[in-house]
XYZ file of C-alpha atoms in Angstrom:
747
model
C -0.035 -0.030 -0.193
C 1.010 3.356 -1.004
C 1.785 5.969 0.954
C 0.468 9.813 0.335
C 2.886 12.427 1.229
C 1.116 15.723 1.285
C 2.577 18.657 -0.032
C 4.914 20.620 1.400
C 3.437 24.275 2.151
C 6.248 26.829 1.288
C 5.799 29.712 3.246
C 8.132 33.174 1.814
C 8.638 36.194 3.202
C 10.747 39.705 3.183
C 11.680 40.283 6.714
C 13.523 44.019 7.194
C 16.380 43.657 9.278
C 17.898 45.930 12.126
C 21.090 46.215 13.812
C 23.145 44.874 10.763
C 26.934 46.688 10.604
C 28.643 45.233 8.300
C 28.652 42.008 5.726
C 29.221 39.433 8.825
C 26.645 40.594 10.223
C 24.208 39.262 7.184
C 26.478 36.389 7.020
C 26.002 35.804 10.996
C 21.655 35.783 10.190
C 21.844 33.753 7.245
C 23.839 31.163 9.164
C 22.115 31.221 12.146
C 18.114 30.795 9.716
C 19.343 28.310 7.852
C 21.081 25.344 10.344
C 16.908 25.341 11.676
C 15.295 22.946 9.681
C 12.748 23.475 7.208
C 14.137 27.209 6.690
C 16.199 28.451 3.992
C 17.384 32.099 4.250
C 19.424 34.804 1.696
C 20.331 38.327 4.242
C 21.550 41.491 2.329
C 23.596 43.165 4.089
C 23.268 46.303 1.313
C 18.990 46.407 1.652
C 18.532 45.334 5.310
C 16.692 43.088 3.716
C 16.243 39.106 4.509
C 14.217 36.925 1.967
C 13.418 34.016 3.599
C 11.034 30.572 2.644
C 10.321 27.657 5.074
C 7.716 24.898 5.276
C 4.604 25.848 6.794
C 4.168 22.720 8.628
C 6.665 23.095 10.907
C 8.244 26.272 11.469
C 6.041 29.679 12.384
C 7.249 33.140 11.525
C 7.654 33.839 14.881
C 9.805 31.084 15.050
C 11.817 33.058 12.402
C 11.822 36.235 13.651
C 12.704 35.327 17.002
C 16.112 33.484 15.596
C 17.256 36.757 14.901
C 16.398 38.268 17.912
C 18.373 35.839 19.807
C 21.632 36.578 17.865
C 21.215 40.279 18.969
C 19.131 41.762 15.821
C 15.709 42.796 14.987
C 13.390 41.821 12.162
C 9.924 42.585 10.904
C 7.920 41.554 8.216
C 7.554 43.772 5.075
C 4.540 44.227 3.379
C 4.771 46.504 -0.024
C 7.588 48.611 0.833
C 10.864 47.353 0.919
C 13.687 50.007 2.419
C 12.990 51.471 6.124
C 10.809 53.542 6.702
C 13.060 56.248 9.048
C 16.138 55.697 6.668
C 16.007 59.509 6.540
C 16.130 60.108 10.691
C 18.776 57.264 10.706
C 20.781 59.460 7.739
C 20.149 62.767 10.087
C 20.942 61.162 13.305
C 24.513 59.728 11.696
C 25.175 63.219 10.554
C 25.091 64.964 13.747
C 26.632 62.343 15.248
C 29.398 62.947 12.734
C 29.406 66.690 12.996
C 29.693 66.308 16.205
C 32.603 63.887 16.335
C 34.410 66.052 13.996
C 34.481 69.223 16.016
C 35.968 67.533 18.761
C 38.122 65.670 16.777
C 39.977 68.164 14.464
C 41.532 70.404 17.976
C 42.684 66.718 19.088
C 44.826 66.194 15.155
C 45.815 69.520 15.352
C 47.179 69.742 18.741
C 48.481 66.084 19.042
C 50.109 66.373 15.914
C 51.641 69.624 14.629
C 54.271 71.159 17.399
C 53.357 74.524 17.312
C 49.855 74.019 18.570
C 51.118 72.026 21.766
C 51.385 73.956 25.329
C 51.695 72.664 28.244
C 49.728 69.307 29.464
C 48.396 69.537 26.089
C 48.173 65.808 27.018
C 44.811 66.331 29.203
C 43.747 68.675 27.098
C 43.347 65.406 24.053
C 42.153 63.218 26.402
C 39.424 65.535 27.538
C 38.254 66.782 24.099
C 38.758 63.159 22.903
C 37.017 61.858 25.263
C 33.285 62.236 23.503
C 34.438 61.122 20.395
C 35.525 57.734 21.634
C 32.495 56.686 23.731
C 29.637 58.960 22.104
C 30.668 58.897 18.934
C 32.499 55.276 18.780
C 28.856 54.265 20.851
C 27.207 52.520 17.709
C 30.905 50.315 17.739
C 30.899 49.551 21.180
C 27.057 48.526 21.385
C 27.150 46.140 18.443
C 30.175 44.794 19.357
C 28.680 44.515 23.495
C 25.662 42.617 22.190
C 28.014 40.517 19.433
C 29.634 39.577 23.174
C 26.538 38.690 24.933
C 25.745 36.206 22.079
C 29.457 34.827 22.188
C 29.766 36.040 18.587
C 31.976 38.880 16.920
C 31.972 41.385 13.709
C 33.665 43.598 11.893
C 32.253 46.542 14.505
C 34.200 44.277 17.555
C 37.305 44.816 15.610
C 36.635 48.652 15.424
C 35.664 48.999 19.398
C 38.441 46.817 20.636
C 40.961 49.300 18.530
C 39.468 52.464 19.543
C 39.100 51.046 23.289
C 43.009 49.806 22.979
C 44.140 52.694 21.840
C 42.239 55.289 24.078
C 43.298 53.404 26.870
C 46.902 52.730 26.389
C 46.683 57.000 26.304
C 44.957 57.398 29.536
C 47.844 55.220 30.928
C 50.428 56.893 29.591
C 48.954 60.460 31.037
C 47.608 58.927 33.991
C 50.611 56.659 35.097
C 53.002 56.904 32.410
C 55.574 60.096 31.355
C 53.653 61.288 28.594
C 53.111 64.376 30.206
C 56.950 64.612 29.737
C 56.918 64.030 25.517
C 55.958 66.609 23.179
C 54.780 65.816 19.813
C 55.149 62.766 17.714
C 55.126 61.756 14.039
C 52.011 60.437 12.712
C 52.664 58.081 10.528
C 56.069 56.170 12.271
C 56.407 54.620 15.710
C 60.061 56.145 17.091
C 58.542 57.555 20.618
C 59.102 55.446 23.847
C 56.923 53.253 25.230
C 55.715 54.855 27.922
C 55.151 58.433 26.532
C 53.083 57.538 23.487
C 49.915 58.773 22.986
C 47.041 57.921 20.733
C 44.084 60.370 21.733
C 43.876 61.378 18.254
C 43.757 57.691 16.769
C 40.938 56.416 18.859
C 39.093 59.974 17.672
C 40.301 59.736 14.187
C 39.417 56.216 13.086
C 36.031 56.550 15.100
C 35.640 60.137 12.870
C 36.860 58.246 9.550
C 34.960 54.799 9.969
C 31.565 57.562 11.217
C 32.108 59.245 7.222
C 32.165 55.954 5.728
C 29.176 54.508 7.320
C 27.477 57.685 6.466
C 28.397 57.991 2.931
C 27.631 54.433 2.341
C 24.379 54.770 4.199
C 23.220 57.862 1.503
C 25.626 55.269 -1.479
C 22.782 52.406 -0.034
C 20.380 55.019 -0.172
C 21.060 55.893 -3.837
C 21.713 52.228 -5.233
C 17.954 51.235 -4.100
C 16.468 54.811 -5.940
C 15.751 53.385 -8.642
C 13.228 50.609 -6.664
C 12.532 52.636 -4.850
C 10.951 55.314 -7.128
C 9.621 52.145 -9.227
C 7.529 50.920 -5.969
C 6.106 54.543 -5.387
C 4.944 54.762 -9.148
C 2.195 52.579 -7.518
C -2.035 53.562 -6.706
C -2.023 54.442 -3.528
C -5.997 54.965 -4.325
C -8.687 54.068 -5.987
C -12.344 54.817 -7.019
C -14.838 52.437 -7.834
C -18.086 51.748 -8.651
C -20.457 49.882 -5.515
C -24.069 49.909 -5.980
C -24.241 53.077 -8.316
C -22.042 55.050 -6.525
C -18.325 55.775 -6.604
C -16.223 55.042 -3.608
C -13.116 56.129 -2.667
C -11.037 53.224 -1.444
C -7.232 51.938 -0.667
C -6.223 50.332 -4.444
C -4.466 47.466 -2.090
C -8.369 46.433 -1.368
C -9.727 47.207 -4.647
C -11.113 42.877 -5.807
C -11.069 41.416 -9.069
C -14.391 42.278 -11.548
C -14.589 46.027 -9.653
C -15.127 48.450 -12.242
C -12.578 51.441 -11.154
C -13.749 54.960 -12.237
C -9.994 56.576 -13.610
C -10.258 60.107 -14.625
C -7.741 62.143 -16.471
C -4.336 62.400 -14.441
C -5.263 59.288 -12.034
C -2.993 56.633 -11.576
C -5.021 53.003 -12.684
C -4.702 50.516 -9.211
C -5.690 47.625 -11.364
C -4.816 45.140 -14.488
C -7.676 45.283 -16.277
C -10.164 45.839 -19.203
C -11.684 49.194 -20.603
C -15.488 48.585 -20.335
C -16.033 52.849 -21.317
C -14.497 55.156 -22.420
C -11.084 56.328 -24.499
C -8.056 57.935 -23.333
C -4.434 58.434 -24.201
C -2.452 56.318 -20.954
C 1.260 57.078 -20.225
C 2.850 54.020 -20.088
C 6.419 55.540 -18.849
C 6.940 54.003 -15.317
C 5.606 50.833 -16.254
C 7.444 49.883 -19.645
C 10.028 52.898 -20.174
C 7.994 54.622 -23.236
C 7.596 57.783 -23.245
C 4.864 57.991 -26.033
C 1.278 57.598 -24.689
C -0.716 54.494 -25.865
C -4.551 55.218 -27.202
C -6.993 53.073 -25.241
C -10.712 52.366 -26.095
C -13.496 49.929 -25.097
C -12.037 46.727 -24.787
C -8.549 47.567 -24.275
C -6.364 45.758 -21.565
C -4.837 48.722 -19.253
C -2.016 47.822 -16.640
C -1.563 49.441 -13.343
C 0.366 52.112 -12.251
C -0.016 53.814 -15.634
C -1.231 57.309 -15.841
C -4.591 58.008 -17.648
C -3.855 60.902 -19.371
C -7.062 62.752 -20.815
C -10.482 60.846 -21.024
C -12.737 59.439 -18.264
C -12.340 55.777 -18.395
C -14.171 52.623 -16.519
C -11.434 49.582 -16.062
C -12.843 46.428 -15.135
C -10.815 45.041 -12.732
C -8.969 41.191 -14.211
C -5.600 41.377 -11.630
C -5.875 43.026 -8.394
C -2.647 43.248 -5.364
C 0.242 41.019 -5.765
C -1.117 39.887 -9.273
C -1.050 43.036 -11.124
C 2.190 43.308 -13.877
C 3.369 46.190 -11.618
C 3.588 44.349 -8.431
C 5.068 41.383 -10.437
C 7.905 43.191 -11.891
C 8.865 44.580 -8.450
C 8.617 41.453 -6.611
C 11.120 39.852 -9.734
C 13.364 42.797 -9.289
C 13.387 42.491 -5.296
C 13.818 38.951 -5.501
C 16.790 39.379 -7.461
C 18.442 41.810 -5.517
C 18.193 39.527 -2.675
C 20.176 37.215 -4.682
C 23.781 36.032 -4.528
C 26.716 35.424 -7.013
C 29.048 32.443 -6.164
C 32.021 34.737 -5.684
C 29.833 37.080 -2.735
C 28.925 33.535 -1.297
C 32.809 33.416 -0.548
C 33.194 36.558 0.279
C 30.411 36.415 2.825
C 31.903 32.958 4.057
C 35.417 35.224 4.465
C 34.062 37.823 6.158
C 31.777 35.217 9.382
C 35.495 33.710 9.894
C 37.411 36.856 9.040
C 37.167 38.491 12.515
C 38.839 35.679 14.872
C 41.555 35.036 12.017
C 42.247 39.586 12.549
C 42.468 39.452 16.279
C 45.166 36.517 15.981
C 46.984 38.284 13.644
C 47.034 41.433 15.739
C 47.832 39.214 18.676
C 50.541 37.806 16.600
C 51.858 40.995 15.693
C 51.966 42.662 18.505
C 54.067 39.179 19.819
C 56.285 39.722 16.855
C 56.886 42.900 17.792
C 57.684 42.459 21.208
C 60.080 39.880 20.603
C 62.098 41.716 17.717
C 61.823 45.399 19.051
C 60.730 44.968 22.387
C 58.868 48.608 21.992
C 55.665 48.109 23.604
C 54.305 51.095 21.801
C 55.268 50.072 18.229
C 53.856 46.860 19.165
C 50.930 47.919 20.080
C 50.339 50.449 17.421
C 51.011 47.705 14.899
C 48.563 45.595 16.516
C 46.101 48.210 16.447
C 46.670 49.239 13.447
C 45.928 45.411 12.231
C 42.418 45.218 13.762
C 41.414 49.109 12.594
C 42.566 48.280 8.410
C 41.487 44.353 8.560
C 37.697 44.972 8.601
C 36.486 43.629 5.077
C 32.948 45.598 4.879
C 33.490 46.321 1.197
C 33.203 42.538 0.461
C 29.542 42.432 2.090
C 28.824 45.151 -0.507
C 30.062 44.016 -3.359
C 27.106 41.968 -5.081
C 24.479 43.510 -3.427
C 25.043 47.884 -4.193
C 25.971 46.469 -8.096
C 22.894 44.108 -8.082
C 20.712 47.294 -6.384
C 21.439 49.894 -9.281
C 21.854 47.478 -11.849
C 18.549 46.006 -11.500
C 16.904 49.128 -10.239
C 18.102 51.100 -13.543
C 16.674 48.259 -15.561
C 13.389 47.928 -14.121
C 13.145 52.066 -14.964
C 13.725 50.788 -18.344
C 11.218 48.457 -18.207
C 13.464 45.526 -17.998
C 12.847 43.065 -15.143
C 16.158 40.776 -14.356
C 15.590 38.013 -12.524
C 18.613 36.573 -10.319
C 22.148 36.890 -9.929
C 22.270 33.548 -12.278
C 21.114 35.605 -15.455
C 24.498 38.238 -14.981
C 26.517 35.288 -15.145
C 25.119 33.379 -18.143
C 24.762 36.376 -20.672
C 28.682 36.703 -20.206
C 28.762 33.382 -22.542
C 25.593 34.409 -24.529
C 27.180 34.200 -28.562
C 23.548 33.693 -30.090
C 20.204 35.172 -29.533
C 17.575 32.974 -31.435
C 14.473 35.491 -31.841
C 10.857 34.381 -32.350
C 8.894 36.493 -35.607
C 5.526 37.040 -33.677
C 5.215 39.603 -31.752
C 9.062 39.394 -30.904
C 10.393 40.563 -34.310
C 7.034 41.422 -35.734
C 4.202 43.690 -34.175
C 2.057 40.682 -34.166
C -1.202 42.376 -35.202
C -1.832 41.668 -39.137
C -1.911 44.978 -41.413
C -3.190 45.504 -44.704
C -0.058 46.706 -46.735
C -1.516 46.883 -50.736
C -5.022 46.916 -52.228
C -4.644 45.720 -55.851
C -8.144 45.570 -57.911
C -9.680 45.007 -61.635
C -10.135 47.871 -63.942
C -13.375 49.849 -63.178
C -13.034 48.947 -59.555
C -11.732 51.371 -56.618
C -9.967 50.636 -53.771
C -12.701 52.265 -51.630
C -14.947 49.708 -53.365
C -12.923 47.156 -52.925
C -12.436 47.959 -48.801
C -15.972 48.887 -48.735
C -17.380 45.911 -49.622
C -14.683 43.744 -47.909
C -14.771 45.286 -44.697
C -18.388 44.870 -44.616
C -18.208 41.189 -44.907
C -15.464 40.852 -42.749
C -16.868 43.024 -39.980
C -18.889 39.520 -38.819
C -15.657 37.969 -38.411
C -13.052 37.283 -35.741
C -10.380 35.954 -37.417
C -6.994 38.555 -37.021
C -7.227 38.927 -41.239
C -10.574 39.908 -40.877
C -9.862 42.261 -38.173
C -6.715 44.466 -39.698
C -8.927 44.274 -43.486
C -11.986 46.041 -40.982
C -9.618 48.495 -39.481
C -8.417 49.645 -42.446
C -11.989 49.556 -44.384
C -13.378 51.829 -41.316
C -9.781 54.087 -41.395
C -10.901 55.115 -44.949
C -14.032 54.487 -45.986
C -16.216 55.205 -42.584
C -19.293 53.377 -42.419
C -19.364 50.026 -43.926
C -22.615 49.050 -45.424
C -24.814 46.384 -43.345
C -24.499 42.491 -44.438
C -26.886 39.906 -44.583
C -26.889 36.264 -44.548
C -23.203 36.189 -43.674
C -21.218 32.797 -43.553
C -18.064 31.636 -42.146
C -16.277 29.798 -44.273
C -13.094 28.202 -41.787
C -10.359 28.164 -42.724
C -10.863 29.981 -46.491
C -12.342 33.012 -45.933
C -16.136 34.166 -45.675
C -19.696 35.612 -47.535
C -22.945 37.374 -47.120
C -25.049 39.762 -49.034
C -24.913 43.641 -49.612
C -28.258 45.081 -50.719
C -28.614 42.377 -53.820
C -24.676 41.246 -54.023
C -23.325 38.350 -52.851
C -19.761 38.902 -51.971
C -16.941 36.474 -50.764
C -13.508 37.364 -49.339
C -11.094 34.330 -49.252
C -8.090 32.532 -50.284
C -6.810 31.780 -53.530
C -7.484 27.953 -52.666
C -11.059 28.023 -52.247
C -11.847 29.942 -55.407
C -9.971 27.282 -57.283
C -11.120 24.420 -55.663
C -15.194 26.873 -56.989
C -13.391 27.187 -60.744
C -13.596 30.496 -60.521
C -11.363 32.500 -63.226
C -9.032 34.735 -62.069
C -7.805 37.876 -64.489
C -4.256 37.905 -65.048
C -4.108 41.037 -63.025
C -5.064 39.072 -60.293
C -3.139 36.255 -60.731
C -0.327 38.506 -61.181
C -1.133 40.233 -57.883
C -1.547 37.281 -55.749
C 2.314 35.557 -57.258
C 3.526 38.987 -56.404
C 2.183 38.701 -52.306
C 3.923 35.292 -52.000
C 7.255 36.336 -53.214
C 6.848 39.230 -50.824
C 6.090 36.668 -47.815
C 2.499 38.238 -47.524
C -0.628 36.966 -46.937
C -3.476 37.398 -49.820
C -7.204 37.340 -50.307
C -9.359 37.871 -53.029
C -12.488 39.631 -52.867
C -15.214 39.022 -55.672
C -18.966 40.327 -56.308
C -21.151 39.650 -58.807
C -19.456 36.284 -59.427
C -16.178 37.768 -60.247
C -12.460 37.850 -59.138
C -12.662 42.080 -58.209
C -9.730 42.798 -56.005
C -6.483 41.499 -53.931
C -5.875 42.361 -50.509
C -2.038 42.131 -49.189
C -1.841 41.650 -45.490
C 1.040 41.278 -43.269
C 2.447 40.891 -39.724
C 5.072 43.826 -40.203
C 8.213 44.339 -38.232
C 8.347 46.336 -35.254
C 9.834 49.494 -36.082
C 12.729 49.529 -33.957
C 13.291 45.756 -35.173
C 15.845 46.281 -37.561
C 18.190 48.851 -35.178
C 17.778 46.069 -32.405
C 19.760 43.144 -34.852
C 22.308 45.669 -35.478
C 23.307 46.500 -32.579
C 23.378 42.271 -31.227
C 25.813 42.040 -34.167
C 27.625 45.058 -33.121
C 27.721 43.206 -29.767
C 29.590 40.067 -31.725
C 26.161 38.566 -30.786
C 24.596 36.238 -33.737
C 20.750 36.766 -34.304
C 18.481 33.842 -35.689
C 15.175 33.899 -36.447
C 12.743 30.877 -35.517
C 9.639 30.929 -36.637
C 6.382 28.248 -37.434
C 6.118 30.517 -40.468
C 6.407 29.308 -43.951
C 9.982 30.047 -45.593
C 8.351 32.915 -48.149
C 6.978 35.219 -45.267
C 9.778 34.059 -42.398
C 12.597 34.936 -45.754
C 10.861 38.343 -45.800
C 11.077 39.327 -42.805
C 14.672 38.577 -41.625
C 16.172 40.303 -44.775
C 13.934 43.127 -43.671
C 15.495 43.332 -40.505
C 18.978 42.574 -40.781
C 18.999 38.610 -40.189
C 21.115 36.542 -42.720
C 18.851 33.675 -44.030
C 20.751 30.973 -44.377
C 19.896 27.744 -43.419
C 22.157 28.571 -40.288
C 20.573 31.738 -39.091
C 16.811 31.168 -40.158
C 14.572 28.391 -39.285
C 11.270 28.288 -40.610
C 8.128 26.128 -40.526
C 8.908 25.151 -36.879
C 6.193 23.839 -35.049
C 5.830 24.556 -31.415
C 7.149 21.538 -29.947
C 10.407 22.144 -31.987
C 11.256 25.187 -31.248
C 12.971 23.290 -27.897
C 14.755 21.035 -30.396
C 16.400 23.702 -32.340
C 17.763 25.776 -29.540
C 18.869 22.034 -27.618
C 20.896 21.243 -31.320
C 22.478 24.596 -30.830
C 23.473 24.132 -27.605
C 24.751 20.729 -28.679
C 26.669 22.615 -31.101
C 28.862 24.759 -28.416
C 26.312 27.744 -28.868
C 25.563 29.644 -26.021
C 21.543 30.480 -26.680
C 19.321 33.433 -25.376
C 15.979 32.481 -26.819
C 13.750 35.824 -27.178
C 10.330 34.877 -27.083
C 6.621 36.198 -26.292
C 3.810 33.161 -26.581
C 2.831 30.041 -24.745
C 4.447 27.698 -27.374
C 8.042 29.357 -26.428
C 7.812 28.530 -22.984
C 9.844 25.412 -23.312
C 12.306 27.120 -25.478
C 12.982 30.103 -22.802
C 13.615 27.184 -20.389
C 15.980 25.253 -21.988
C 17.645 28.494 -23.405
C 21.231 29.463 -21.583
C 19.251 32.078 -20.876
C 14.994 32.947 -21.539
C 13.900 36.780 -22.393
C 10.368 37.065 -22.769
C 8.559 40.718 -24.482
C 6.359 41.875 -22.057
C 3.415 42.250 -24.209
C 3.406 37.821 -24.674
C 1.995 35.720 -22.071
C 2.266 34.795 -18.353
C 3.551 31.683 -19.293
C 6.256 33.054 -21.232
C 7.445 35.518 -18.440
C 7.670 32.911 -16.287
C 9.375 30.500 -17.123
C 11.811 33.095 -18.680
C 15.385 34.530 -16.784
C 14.481 38.337 -18.096
C 11.636 40.135 -19.081
C 11.584 43.091 -21.236
C 8.430 44.892 -20.044
C 8.011 47.547 -22.556
C 8.203 44.713 -25.942
C 11.117 46.830 -27.995
C 13.248 44.486 -28.963
C 16.115 46.574 -28.396
C 15.910 46.559 -24.806
C 17.139 42.877 -25.740
C 20.455 44.185 -26.579
C 20.075 46.875 -23.636
C 19.858 44.064 -21.090
C 22.366 41.430 -22.175
C 24.634 44.973 -21.789
C 23.360 46.334 -18.389
C 23.715 42.383 -17.429
C 26.996 41.863 -18.624
C 27.961 45.909 -16.727
C 26.678 44.838 -13.699
C 28.799 41.482 -13.530
C 31.672 43.095 -14.571
C 31.230 45.695 -11.422
C 30.732 43.220 -9.026
C 33.943 40.888 -10.163
C 35.726 44.922 -10.014
C 34.160 45.050 -6.446
C 35.138 41.908 -5.160
C 38.655 41.800 -6.315
C 39.711 45.520 -4.801
C 37.847 44.343 -1.889
C 39.847 41.466 -1.589
C 43.167 43.109 -2.852
C 42.665 45.936 -0.284
C 42.859 43.679 2.950
C 45.551 41.440 0.901
C 47.876 44.604 0.788
C 46.960 46.539 3.800
C 47.197 44.090 6.689
C 50.831 42.910 6.003
C 51.308 47.057 5.749
C 49.765 47.593 9.224
C 51.426 44.582 10.752
C 55.147 45.812 9.414
C 54.443 49.127 11.478
C 54.280 51.100 8.330
C 50.737 52.720 9.508
C 49.270 54.321 11.564
C 46.152 53.277 13.118
C 44.643 56.303 12.219
C 45.386 56.439 8.403
C 44.263 52.519 8.775
C 40.637 53.908 10.050
C 40.841 56.239 7.091
C 41.841 53.686 4.296
C 39.175 50.889 5.618
C 36.201 53.108 5.429
C 36.986 54.360 2.173
C 36.981 50.663 0.864
C 33.501 50.539 1.436
C 33.010 53.616 -0.126
C 34.821 52.728 -3.092
C 32.808 49.615 -3.899
C 29.579 51.474 -3.484
C 30.366 54.646 -5.602
C 32.476 52.010 -8.266
C 28.235 50.694 -8.098
C 26.564 53.603 -8.719
C 28.575 53.524 -12.427
C 26.129 51.398 -13.906
C 23.316 54.361 -13.386
C 25.560 55.552 -16.502
C 25.829 52.780 -18.715
C 25.588 53.454 -21.994
C 22.296 52.447 -23.855
C 19.647 52.561 -26.803
C 17.763 55.864 -25.655
C-alpha cells in the first residue's frame, strides 16, 4: 500500500532586519536561520533585508523572527515597501553624530600632531576632547560589540571597538601613570616614540571619525543605489475610485477586488490590471514600460496598473489586483533579484564570517612578533591596533548587493526585469540570440499593406465590400481588413446572410450583391476564373511573404488584398545592435519559409540555413535550441507566446517580451516589459556591465585586505590612516556600483 505524502507548504516572506553594520552581520544571521530545519534564508546587507522561505507545517513566522532576535538583531515582515521608513531619520542621526565627532576630533589632531599648537599639559586636553568621540561618537560600534559578545559572536564592529578602546586605554595609562606629560609632539605616520610617552588620543578619535564618515557615505550611497527600485515602488496607485451599488467610492488601491469597476479620471493612476469597459483616452505607460509615447485605449483594450490616464474618463474592469498585477509582479521580480548572491559573493560572506577571529589572531601575533624583535611596547601596540582597524572587510559585504541594486534598479526603470544573479552569470557567455517572429520581431498584428483592383474597381470599392463581410468575423486577417476599411471608408454597409467558411474565408449579401472574401485555394476549388491582374498580384504577394485574400462580387474576382505582420519599427535597429555586440541573431518561426525570409531580410537577419528556421512546430522549437547548445553555442531565446515557454526554459538565457503571455514571462530569466526589441541588447549589455562591476568590487575588496594587513603588521601604517583606508574601501565599492547608472543604452 502506497503512502501519500502531503505537499509541503512553503511560505516566503521578506524581512526588514535592523542592527546590521557589516557583511559579517548578514552572514551570521543567514547562518543562524539556515541551521534551523525547514528554513532557507538569504540576507542582504546592502538592502538590510532577508528573503526567507520556510516550511509552514513545521515552522512559524515567530520562530524565524525569534531566531534573529536571539543573536542580537531585530526584524519585522515587509509588505509592499522593501526599505525602512525611518531611513531619513537614521541619516540625520548619523550626520549629527559625525558632525559632533569631527568638531572634537580636529583640535585633538592639531594639538597632537602639530608642534606649534602644543602647550603645557596638552595631553590632558587631548584626552578631554577625545572622550566624547571615543565614547558617544563610537557608541554604535561599542554597542554592537557588546551585543555580539553577549551572544558569543564577533563582527567588524568588534574590531573597531576593541581598536578604539585599546588606543584610548593605552593613552590614558600613559598620561595618568606614565611619562606622556614629559613628551612633545609625535609623528603620525611612524612609531619612533618611547613606550611610556606615546599617546594615541588622536588615533581613537580619528579612527572613529573616519569610520563614521565611511558609514554615513555608505548609508547615503546604499540609499542612492536603491533609488530606482524605491521610485518604482512609489509609482503604484495609493487609492482607487470604484463603483459600488452605482455610487463612486474611494478606497485604498490594495483592497480593490477582481471584477470591480474602477473609475479613472484624467491624471489619475490606474489601480489594477484590467479591461476598459467605457470611455477612451491616452495612457502614459512610461513608468512600467519606459516608453514615453502615450498609448491610445478604448473599450475592450487592456490597461496596466500604475500607468496614468492622460485625458478621457475611463471605466476599467479589474482583472488582476494586488500582488497579481503586472506592476506588482515586476517589482517583486526586481526585489527577488536583489536578494540573490553571486558565487563570488557567497565566498566573500564565508570569509567575512570567520575573518574577525583570524584578525584578532593576526593582531596578537603582530604584537608578539614586535615585542620579540624590538621590545618596544608602543611600536608593538601601534602595529597591533592598526591590524585590528584596517582588516575589516566591510567592502566584501557590499560588493555584490550594491552593484545588483543599481543594475537591476536601472533596468527596472527602463522596463527590463532581471530575475537574479544567475542571469548575469549566463549573459557573459551568450553568443547566439534566437528570436521568435510573431510578437517579438514583428508586431503580432496583421495589417493591410496593399490593395490591387481590376479595371473599373477602386480601392474604396474593394475595402467597402470586404470590410462589410469581414466585420462579422473575428479572424486576425478580418480584423486588419475592417480596421483599414473603417479608417478609409467610414461607416460600412449592412450585411445579410453572413456565412463563415472556416480556414478559407467568409461570404455575405450586401443589398442584392453576394460578396465573398477568401484565400486563393477556395476560388480554385470553385473553378472561379482569376483575371491576369489578380494572378499577378497573388504571385507578388507570395514572393513578398504576404498573406493574400481575394474579394469577389457578382461572381467575379475584383481585388486582391495583401496583408502582413509587419516588423516592429525598432527591430532592425535591435538586430544591428546585437551584431555590433558580436552576437549572432537567428529567426525561429512556425511561419512559411517565404514569409520568414521576407521578415528576416527586412530586419537584417541572414537568410541562410544557419540563421533562419521556418515552418518549425511549437514542440520543435526546444529541439532547435538544444541542437544549437549541443553544437557549442550559448543561446539566448527571445519569445512571447505559450509556444515559446519550453524553448525559453531550455535556453541558457530566456528573454520574454512583456506584451506576451504570463507563461512565457514565468519561464524566462529576463522580461522586456516594454516589448521593444532594442531592450534585448540593452538587457544583455546592462547585465554584463553589472557582472563586471561585481567582479571589480570583489577583487578590490580582497586586494585591499591582502595588501593592507601586511602593511599594518609591519608597522608602516598608523591606526589613524588605517581607519581612513578601511572606510574608503567601502565607499569605493558603493560608488563604483553607482557608475552603472551611466551605462550607455539605446535611449
